[in-house]
PDB file of C-alpha atoms in Angstrom:
ATOM      1  CA  MET A   1      23.723   1.102 -29.830  1.00 87.00           C
ATOM      2  CA  THR A   2      20.371   1.154 -30.541  1.00 97.00           C
ATOM      3  CA  ILE A   3      17.671  -0.478 -28.311  1.00 98.00           C
ATOM      4  CA  GLU A   4      13.937  -0.420 -29.054  1.00 98.00           C
ATOM      5  CA  CYS A   5      10.677  -1.879 -27.294  1.00 98.00           C
ATOM      6  CA  LYS A   6       8.206  -3.752 -29.136  1.00 98.00           C
ATOM      7  CA  ARG A   7       5.073  -5.955 -28.154  1.00 98.00           C
ATOM      8  CA  ALA A   8       5.202  -9.639 -29.035  1.00 98.00           C
ATOM      9  CA  TYR A   9       2.225  -9.191 -30.961  1.00 97.00           C
ATOM     10  CA  ASP A  10       3.458  -6.236 -33.216  1.00 97.00           C
ATOM     11  CA  ASP A  11       4.572  -7.118 -36.759  1.00 96.00           C
ATOM     12  CA  ILE A  12       8.429  -8.182 -37.103  1.00 96.00           C
ATOM     13  CA  ASN A  13      10.510  -6.023 -39.302  1.00 95.00           C
ATOM     14  CA  LYS A  14      13.494  -6.621 -40.968  1.00 93.00           C
ATOM     15  CA  ASN A  15      15.311  -3.467 -39.279  1.00 96.00           C
ATOM     16  CA  ASP A  16      14.242  -5.156 -35.724  1.00 98.00           C
ATOM     17  CA  GLY A  17      17.906  -6.761 -35.787  1.00 98.00           C
ATOM     18  CA  TYR A  18      18.901  -8.840 -32.718  1.00 98.00           C
ATOM     19  CA  ARG A  19      15.499  -9.607 -31.292  1.00 98.00           C
ATOM     20  CA  VAL A  20      15.450 -10.769 -27.719  1.00 98.00           C
ATOM     21  CA  LEU A  21      12.147 -11.963 -25.610  1.00 98.00           C
ATOM     22  CA  VAL A  22      12.696 -10.456 -22.309  1.00 98.00           C
ATOM     23  CA  ASP A  23       9.862 -12.134 -20.347  1.00 98.00           C
ATOM     24  CA  ARG A  24       9.905 -14.980 -17.958  1.00 96.00           C
ATOM     25  CA  VAL A  25       6.662 -16.518 -19.369  1.00 95.00           C
ATOM     26  CA  TRP A  26       5.962 -17.129 -23.170  1.00 97.00           C
ATOM     27  CA  PRO A  27       3.598 -14.908 -24.906  1.00 97.00           C
ATOM     28  CA  ARG A  28      -0.050 -16.257 -25.200  1.00 96.00           C
ATOM     29  CA  GLY A  29      -1.203 -17.355 -28.471  1.00 96.00           C
ATOM     30  CA  ILE A  30       2.249 -16.985 -30.232  1.00 97.00           C
ATOM     31  CA  LYS A  31       3.894 -19.872 -31.722  1.00 96.00           C
ATOM     32  CA  LYS A  32       7.732 -19.957 -31.129  1.00 92.00           C
ATOM     33  CA  GLU A  33       8.627 -19.960 -34.620  1.00 93.00           C
ATOM     34  CA  ALA A  34       6.509 -17.087 -35.428  1.00 94.00           C
ATOM     35  CA  LEU A  35       8.495 -14.515 -33.248  1.00 96.00           C
ATOM     36  CA  LYS A  36      11.739 -15.353 -34.875  1.00 96.00           C
ATOM     37  CA  LEU A  37      13.819 -14.603 -32.068  1.00 98.00           C
ATOM     38  CA  ASP A  38      17.624 -14.475 -31.685  1.00 98.00           C
ATOM     39  CA  ASP A  39      17.169 -15.122 -27.836  1.00 97.00           C
ATOM     40  CA  TRP A  40      15.056 -15.629 -25.002  1.00 98.00           C
ATOM     41  CA  ILE A  41      16.971 -14.333 -21.692  1.00 98.00           C
ATOM     42  CA  LYS A  42      14.348 -15.410 -18.849  1.00 98.00           C
ATOM     43  CA  ASP A  43      17.106 -14.280 -16.354  1.00 97.00           C
ATOM     44  CA  LEU A  44      16.716 -10.446 -17.420  1.00 98.00           C
ATOM     45  CA  ALA A  45      12.880 -10.609 -16.820  1.00 98.00           C
ATOM     46  CA  PRO A  46      11.443  -9.770 -13.744  1.00 98.00           C
ATOM     47  CA  SER A  47      11.257 -12.281 -10.956  1.00 98.00           C
ATOM     48  CA  THR A  48       8.004 -14.059 -10.625  1.00 97.00           C
ATOM     49  CA  GLU A  49       7.321 -12.434  -7.378  1.00 98.00           C
ATOM     50  CA  LEU A  50       7.702  -8.654  -8.581  1.00 98.00           C
ATOM     51  CA  ARG A  51       5.691  -9.108 -11.761  1.00 97.00           C
ATOM     52  CA  LYS A  52       2.753 -10.869  -9.997  1.00 97.00           C
ATOM     53  CA  TRP A  53       3.140  -7.692  -7.432  1.00 98.00           C
ATOM     54  CA  PHE A  54       3.272  -5.035  -9.833  1.00 98.00           C
ATOM     55  CA  GLY A  55       0.256  -6.463 -11.937  1.00 96.00           C
ATOM     56  CA  HIS A  56       0.769  -3.623 -14.497  1.00 93.00           C
ATOM     57  CA  ASP A  57      -0.793  -1.231 -12.171  1.00 96.00           C
ATOM     58  CA  PRO A  58       0.627   2.180 -12.776  1.00 96.00           C
ATOM     59  CA  GLU A  59       0.147   3.456  -9.393  1.00 97.00           C
ATOM     60  CA  ARG A  60       3.208   0.814  -8.639  1.00 98.00           C
ATOM     61  CA  TRP A  61       5.226   2.041 -11.450  1.00 98.00           C
ATOM     62  CA  GLN A  62       7.742   3.866  -9.746  1.00 98.00           C
ATOM     63  CA  THR A  63       8.496   1.062  -7.130  1.00 98.00           C
ATOM     64  CA  PHE A  64       8.522  -1.459  -9.536  1.00 98.00           C
ATOM     65  CA  CYS A  65      11.342   0.165 -11.536  1.00 98.00           C
ATOM     66  CA  LYS A  66      13.431   0.617  -8.432  1.00 98.00           C
ATOM     67  CA  ARG A  67      12.846  -3.191  -7.375  1.00 98.00           C
ATOM     68  CA  TYR A  68      13.438  -4.292 -10.771  1.00 98.00           C
ATOM     69  CA  ARG A  69      16.673  -2.293 -11.477  1.00 98.00           C
ATOM     70  CA  LYS A  70      17.623  -3.773  -7.943  1.00 98.00           C
ATOM     71  CA  GLU A  71      17.277  -7.295  -9.386  1.00 98.00           C
ATOM     72  CA  LEU A  72      19.011  -6.357 -12.572  1.00 98.00           C
ATOM     73  CA  GLU A  73      22.155  -5.156 -10.469  1.00 97.00           C
ATOM     74  CA  GLU A  74      22.671  -8.998 -10.183  1.00 97.00           C
ATOM     75  CA  GLN A  75      22.577  -9.645 -14.069  1.00 98.00           C
ATOM     76  CA  GLN A  76      25.284  -7.692 -15.262  1.00 97.00           C
ATOM     77  CA  GLU A  77      27.364 -10.304 -16.786  1.00 98.00           C
ATOM     78  CA  THR A  78      24.029 -11.315 -18.695  1.00 98.00           C
ATOM     79  CA  LEU A  79      23.410  -7.707 -19.513  1.00 98.00           C
ATOM     80  CA  LYS A  80      26.866  -7.614 -20.864  1.00 97.00           C
ATOM     81  CA  ALA A  81      26.573 -10.934 -22.991  1.00 97.00           C
ATOM     82  CA  LEU A  82      23.376  -9.514 -24.525  1.00 98.00           C
ATOM     83  CA  VAL A  83      25.004  -6.673 -25.809  1.00 97.00           C
ATOM     84  CA  LYS A  84      27.971  -8.572 -27.103  1.00 97.00           C
ATOM     85  CA  ASN A  85      25.626 -11.335 -28.830  1.00 97.00           C
ATOM     86  CA  ALA A  86      23.760  -8.581 -30.345  1.00 97.00           C
ATOM     87  CA  GLY A  87      27.330  -6.988 -32.029  1.00 96.00           C
ATOM     88  CA  LYS A  88      26.281  -3.787 -33.990  1.00 95.00           C
ATOM     89  CA  LYS A  89      22.825  -4.726 -34.914  1.00 97.00           C
ATOM     90  CA  ARG A  90      19.669  -3.047 -33.223  1.00 98.00           C
ATOM     91  CA  ILE A  91      18.623  -4.586 -30.163  1.00 98.00           C
ATOM     92  CA  THR A  92      14.831  -5.166 -30.120  1.00 98.00           C
ATOM     93  CA  LEU A  93      13.446  -6.372 -26.621  1.00 98.00           C
ATOM     94  CA  ILE A  94      10.159  -8.172 -27.054  1.00 98.00           C
ATOM     95  CA  TYR A  95       7.830  -8.223 -24.374  1.00 98.00           C
ATOM     96  CA  SER A  96       4.078  -9.421 -23.889  1.00 97.00           C
ATOM     97  CA  ALA A  97       2.476  -6.577 -22.153  1.00 97.00           C
ATOM     98  CA  LYS A  98      -0.544  -4.769 -23.248  1.00 96.00           C
ATOM     99  CA  ASP A  99       0.614  -1.633 -21.592  1.00 97.00           C
ATOM    100  CA  ARG A 100       3.304  -0.012 -24.200  1.00 97.00           C
ATOM    101  CA  GLU A 101       4.440   2.649 -21.385  1.00 96.00           C
ATOM    102  CA  HIS A 102       4.580   0.521 -17.905  1.00 97.00           C
ATOM    103  CA  ASN A 103       6.563  -2.730 -18.896  1.00 98.00           C
ATOM    104  CA  ASN A 104       9.806  -4.591 -17.826  1.00 98.00           C
ATOM    105  CA  ALA A 105      11.367  -3.808 -21.385  1.00 98.00           C
ATOM    106  CA  ILE A 106      11.278  -0.248 -20.728  1.00 98.00           C
ATOM    107  CA  VAL A 107      13.355  -0.487 -17.740  1.00 98.00           C
ATOM    108  CA  LEU A 108      15.599  -3.017 -19.046  1.00 98.00           C
ATOM    109  CA  LYS A 109      16.204  -0.759 -22.313  1.00 98.00           C
ATOM    110  CA  ALA A 110      17.221   2.251 -19.804  1.00 98.00           C
ATOM    111  CA  VAL A 111      19.459  -0.198 -17.969  1.00 98.00           C
ATOM    112  CA  LEU A 112      21.143  -1.523 -20.903  1.00 98.00           C
ATOM    113  CA  GLU A 113      21.652   2.306 -22.252  1.00 97.00           C
ATOM    114  CA  GLU A 114      23.453   3.026 -19.029  1.00 96.00           C
ATOM    115  CA  LEU A 115      26.125   0.235 -19.771  1.00 93.00           C
TER     116      LEU A 115
END
């Protein structure tokens, strides 16, 4: 299973495969049809409380990862359904954060690869 992470503002590529938005909030300034998503799974996004606490502060990254992984433990069925729905296609996790190194998609990717 190949999993990639990509910003919502990046160009769409035919090799993206199964495109899934993994944010709880829709990316600003993008029309829904422009993202060409296969799914939008809000339940796999960090809770609003965790997202606001993190605030994309790199100093909070390690703690964010631990807390987010704990939240994802309760989403095992949703995680497995995502993999099943993608079939043999590459999964591209779409996120809107500016920081490409400290965002929920990176943590989610690692969790999916551990399944």
